[in-house]
Amino acid sequence: MNTGIVFALVSAGLFGASTPLAKLLLGAIDPWMMAGLLYLGAGAGLAAVHLSRAALRLPAVEAPLRRTDVPWLALVILAGGVLGPLLLMFGLARTDGASASLLLNLEGVATMAIAWIAFRENVDRRLLLGALAILAGAALLSWQGRATLDLGAMLIAGACLCWGIDNNLTRKLSSADPVQIAMLKGLIAGTINLVIALGHGAALPSAGAVAAAAVVGFFGYGVSLALFVLALRHLGTARTGAYFSLAPFVGALLAIALLGEALTPQLVIAGLFMALGLWLHLSEQHEHEHAHEALEHEHRHRHDAHHQHAHEAGIPAGEPHTHRHRHTPMVHRHPHYPDIHHRHGHGA
């Protein structure tokens, strides 16, 4: 299995588990405060990882963030670190955990739609049909038997749109150190949400509740985001979003097990639609003759078929390693995804 698929699926599992766990804590923590604590937990945990790497003097194999990355990082933090979790927490407060978890499938649909329409990433018929199946399941889940949608569902859909924007913008940063990206996003977004929550009169929860939220945030947001960035590097935005659609299934199952929520026919049918969409994504294949244009960039790599270059003095010879390198033009054919080396156009 492609390494990027593994990263995406583990990322999805961790994030999916965080939704019902956060739902459990919302009784003791204000929604805005919860958004701040989840991201601060993610940022603080990854900061500890980052400092540990430095203290142990482990060799740097990831490219650091550069000054040109700062505007993209700021937009990522605003869309995915501030607005997304805020809308999710208010939506969770008005929606049962299982339904909320499955509604999060809309993030994958939003991610693919933006990647396809705004960033011109290739999305084939199978992926499109899968996205439509996921959307049908989400629409069924949020339908309340009347001509309007539930407010909680609409808030969660808004969060998914924010994360769809976030995921596409994060692709611009996917060559850099994923731990550094997730750490900065967590610390900055968490601090902003915490300050806003305190400014609106939210009370600080107990030490036990803070610790629980921090642990959920570290794994469900921090580790999950770092793995998501790695998946973007290997798979591109649309396909990473497709695999990430597993997250709501994990969340829905845990909500039923931990929160004692009912397994309703509506939930089962919606889940079947979403399962069909996920299967279509997982079974997708993409192979054709394609041309690589000259490209110069910096990222972690090995000397594989796409990285046949000489090293200048001072560049580490061990693999994997990181340095700025140049790709020469090449034409070949092999199965591939729109990763950082295959962002090319497609004919009709």
mmCIF file of C-alpha atoms in Angstrom, residues 72-217:
data_model
loop_
_atom_site.group_PDB
_atom_site.id
_atom_site.type_symbol
_atom_site.label_atom_id
_atom_site.label_comp_id
_atom_site.label_asym_id
_atom_site.label_seq_id
_atom_site.Cartn_x
_atom_site.Cartn_y
_atom_site.Cartn_z
ATOM 1 C CA TRP A 72 0.135 30.447 3.597
ATOM 2 C CA LEU A 73 0.576 29.344 7.220
ATOM 3 C CA ALA A 74 -1.396 32.374 8.446
ATOM 4 C CA LEU A 75 -4.330 31.534 6.160
ATOM 5 C CA VAL A 76 -4.181 27.868 7.213
ATOM 6 C CA ILE A 77 -4.328 28.864 10.888
ATOM 7 C CA LEU A 78 -7.272 31.225 10.336
ATOM 8 C CA ALA A 79 -9.386 28.813 8.273
ATOM 9 C CA GLY A 80 -8.520 25.487 9.876
ATOM 10 C CA GLY A 81 -7.252 26.427 13.320
ATOM 11 C CA VAL A 82 -9.675 29.165 14.367
ATOM 12 C CA LEU A 83 -12.889 29.119 12.313
ATOM 13 C CA GLY A 84 -13.123 25.343 11.676
ATOM 14 C CA PRO A 85 -12.899 24.059 15.271
ATOM 15 C CA LEU A 86 -15.045 26.914 16.534
ATOM 16 C CA LEU A 87 -17.913 26.030 14.176
ATOM 17 C CA LEU A 88 -17.470 22.337 14.996
ATOM 18 C CA MET A 89 -17.710 22.849 18.766
ATOM 19 C CA PHE A 90 -20.909 24.913 18.462
ATOM 20 C CA GLY A 91 -22.295 22.339 16.026
ATOM 21 C CA LEU A 92 -21.449 19.461 18.372
ATOM 22 C CA ALA A 93 -23.323 21.217 21.170
ATOM 23 C CA ARG A 94 -26.502 20.999 19.016
ATOM 24 C CA THR A 95 -26.014 17.582 17.376
ATOM 25 C CA ASP A 96 -25.616 14.009 18.612
ATOM 26 C CA GLY A 97 -22.099 12.613 18.360
ATOM 27 C CA ALA A 98 -22.750 9.876 15.778
ATOM 28 C CA SER A 99 -24.516 12.210 13.353
ATOM 29 C CA ALA A 100 -21.847 14.877 13.817
ATOM 30 C CA SER A 101 -19.112 12.341 13.116
ATOM 31 C CA LEU A 102 -20.663 11.219 9.835
ATOM 32 C CA LEU A 103 -21.380 14.800 8.794
ATOM 33 C CA LEU A 104 -17.629 15.401 8.962
ATOM 34 C CA ASN A 105 -17.438 13.430 5.699
ATOM 35 C CA LEU A 106 -18.336 16.749 4.102
ATOM 36 C CA GLU A 107 -14.756 17.851 4.760
ATOM 37 C CA GLY A 108 -13.534 15.363 2.160
ATOM 38 C CA VAL A 109 -16.127 16.577 -0.351
ATOM 39 C CA ALA A 110 -15.215 20.226 0.257
ATOM 40 C CA THR A 111 -11.512 19.402 -0.026
ATOM 41 C CA MET A 112 -11.963 17.629 -3.355
ATOM 42 C CA ALA A 113 -14.291 20.273 -4.793
ATOM 43 C CA ILE A 114 -11.861 23.086 -4.007
ATOM 44 C CA ALA A 115 -8.864 21.069 -5.265
ATOM 45 C CA TRP A 116 -10.673 20.302 -8.502
ATOM 46 C CA ILE A 117 -12.286 23.679 -9.199
ATOM 47 C CA ALA A 118 -9.851 26.192 -7.695
ATOM 48 C CA PHE A 119 -6.513 24.370 -7.962
ATOM 49 C CA ARG A 120 -7.236 22.298 -11.122
ATOM 50 C CA GLU A 121 -6.134 19.022 -9.504
ATOM 51 C CA ASN A 122 -7.196 15.983 -11.504
ATOM 52 C CA VAL A 123 -10.276 14.209 -10.111
ATOM 53 C CA ASP A 124 -11.510 11.272 -12.182
ATOM 54 C CA ARG A 125 -15.039 9.897 -12.556
ATOM 55 C CA ARG A 126 -14.613 7.332 -9.784
ATOM 56 C CA LEU A 127 -13.571 9.982 -7.265
ATOM 57 C CA LEU A 128 -16.427 12.227 -8.335
ATOM 58 C CA LEU A 129 -18.987 9.429 -7.908
ATOM 59 C CA GLY A 130 -17.512 8.672 -4.500
ATOM 60 C CA ALA A 131 -17.830 12.305 -3.482
ATOM 61 C CA LEU A 132 -21.487 12.348 -4.585
ATOM 62 C CA ALA A 133 -22.192 9.207 -2.532
ATOM 63 C CA ILE A 134 -20.635 10.822 0.546
ATOM 64 C CA LEU A 135 -22.621 14.005 -0.028
ATOM 65 C CA ALA A 136 -25.860 11.999 -0.361
ATOM 66 C CA GLY A 137 -25.169 10.285 2.959
ATOM 67 C CA ALA A 138 -24.410 13.568 4.688
ATOM 68 C CA ALA A 139 -27.578 15.185 3.275
ATOM 69 C CA LEU A 140 -29.687 12.232 4.481
ATOM 70 C CA LEU A 141 -28.106 12.453 7.900
ATOM 71 C CA SER A 142 -28.817 16.161 8.318
ATOM 72 C CA TRP A 143 -32.381 16.023 6.950
ATOM 73 C CA GLN A 144 -34.976 16.633 9.670
ATOM 74 C CA GLY A 145 -38.110 15.843 7.693
ATOM 75 C CA ARG A 146 -38.714 19.449 6.703
ATOM 76 C CA ALA A 147 -37.453 21.954 4.163
ATOM 77 C CA THR A 148 -34.725 23.314 6.444
ATOM 78 C CA LEU A 149 -31.575 21.701 7.741
ATOM 79 C CA ASP A 150 -30.723 21.405 11.421
ATOM 80 C CA LEU A 151 -28.634 24.342 12.720
ATOM 81 C CA GLY A 152 -26.086 22.009 14.300
ATOM 82 C CA ALA A 153 -25.618 20.211 10.981
ATOM 83 C CA MET A 154 -25.194 23.520 9.152
ATOM 84 C CA LEU A 155 -22.538 24.649 11.647
ATOM 85 C CA ILE A 156 -20.636 21.371 11.182
ATOM 86 C CA ALA A 157 -20.926 21.759 7.387
ATOM 87 C CA GLY A 158 -19.422 25.240 7.793
ATOM 88 C CA ALA A 159 -16.535 23.743 9.757
ATOM 89 C CA CYS A 160 -15.978 21.233 6.954
ATOM 90 C CA LEU A 161 -15.835 24.034 4.388
ATOM 91 C CA CYS A 162 -13.210 25.837 6.496
ATOM 92 C CA TRP A 163 -11.159 22.644 6.727
ATOM 93 C CA GLY A 164 -11.550 22.050 2.998
ATOM 94 C CA ILE A 165 -9.983 25.473 2.401
ATOM 95 C CA ASP A 166 -7.348 24.709 5.042
ATOM 96 C CA ASN A 167 -6.429 21.371 3.416
ATOM 97 C CA ASN A 168 -5.927 22.935 -0.007
ATOM 98 C CA LEU A 169 -3.820 25.758 1.378
ATOM 99 C CA THR A 170 -1.769 23.309 3.467
ATOM 100 C CA ARG A 171 -0.704 21.584 0.231
ATOM 101 C CA LYS A 172 1.450 24.676 -0.371
ATOM 102 C CA LEU A 173 3.374 23.775 2.805
ATOM 103 C CA SER A 174 3.497 19.984 2.438
ATOM 104 C CA SER A 175 7.192 19.918 1.506
ATOM 105 C CA ALA A 176 8.139 21.336 4.916
ATOM 106 C CA ASP A 177 8.433 19.701 8.348
ATOM 107 C CA PRO A 178 4.923 18.420 9.269
ATOM 108 C CA VAL A 179 5.638 18.545 13.021
ATOM 109 C CA GLN A 180 6.670 22.200 12.769
ATOM 110 C CA ILE A 181 3.560 23.069 10.739
ATOM 111 C CA ALA A 182 1.155 21.317 13.122
ATOM 112 C CA MET A 183 2.957 22.703 16.196
ATOM 113 C CA LEU A 184 2.722 26.326 15.053
ATOM 114 C CA LYS A 185 -0.879 25.909 13.945
ATOM 115 C CA GLY A 186 -1.830 24.400 17.294
ATOM 116 C CA LEU A 187 -0.057 26.953 19.470
ATOM 117 C CA ILE A 188 -1.227 30.024 17.535
ATOM 118 C CA ALA A 189 -4.801 28.894 16.824
ATOM 119 C CA GLY A 190 -5.218 27.501 20.337
ATOM 120 C CA THR A 191 -4.047 30.733 21.945
ATOM 121 C CA ILE A 192 -6.366 32.844 19.767
ATOM 122 C CA ASN A 193 -9.423 30.710 20.577
ATOM 123 C CA LEU A 194 -8.551 30.587 24.283
ATOM 124 C CA VAL A 195 -8.186 34.378 24.514
ATOM 125 C CA ILE A 196 -11.500 34.899 22.680
ATOM 126 C CA ALA A 197 -13.241 32.384 24.958
ATOM 127 C CA LEU A 198 -11.946 34.094 28.105
ATOM 128 C CA GLY A 199 -12.917 37.475 26.658
ATOM 129 C CA HIS A 200 -16.498 36.245 26.256
ATOM 130 C CA GLY A 201 -16.664 35.162 29.882
ATOM 131 C CA ALA A 202 -16.010 31.435 29.518
ATOM 132 C CA ALA A 203 -14.760 29.894 32.751
ATOM 133 C CA LEU A 204 -11.599 27.832 32.930
ATOM 134 C CA PRO A 205 -12.545 24.170 33.435
ATOM 135 C CA SER A 206 -11.018 21.885 36.058
ATOM 136 C CA ALA A 207 -7.430 20.691 35.719
ATOM 137 C CA GLY A 208 -8.678 17.204 34.868
ATOM 138 C CA ALA A 209 -10.885 18.493 32.039
ATOM 139 C CA VAL A 210 -8.032 20.643 30.673
ATOM 140 C CA ALA A 211 -5.691 17.645 30.692
ATOM 141 C CA ALA A 212 -8.275 15.434 28.957
ATOM 142 C CA ALA A 213 -8.892 18.045 26.258
ATOM 143 C CA ALA A 214 -5.132 18.464 25.765
ATOM 144 C CA VAL A 215 -4.632 14.714 25.258
ATOM 145 C CA VAL A 216 -7.523 14.533 22.788
ATOM 146 C CA GLY A 217 -6.110 17.569 20.977
#
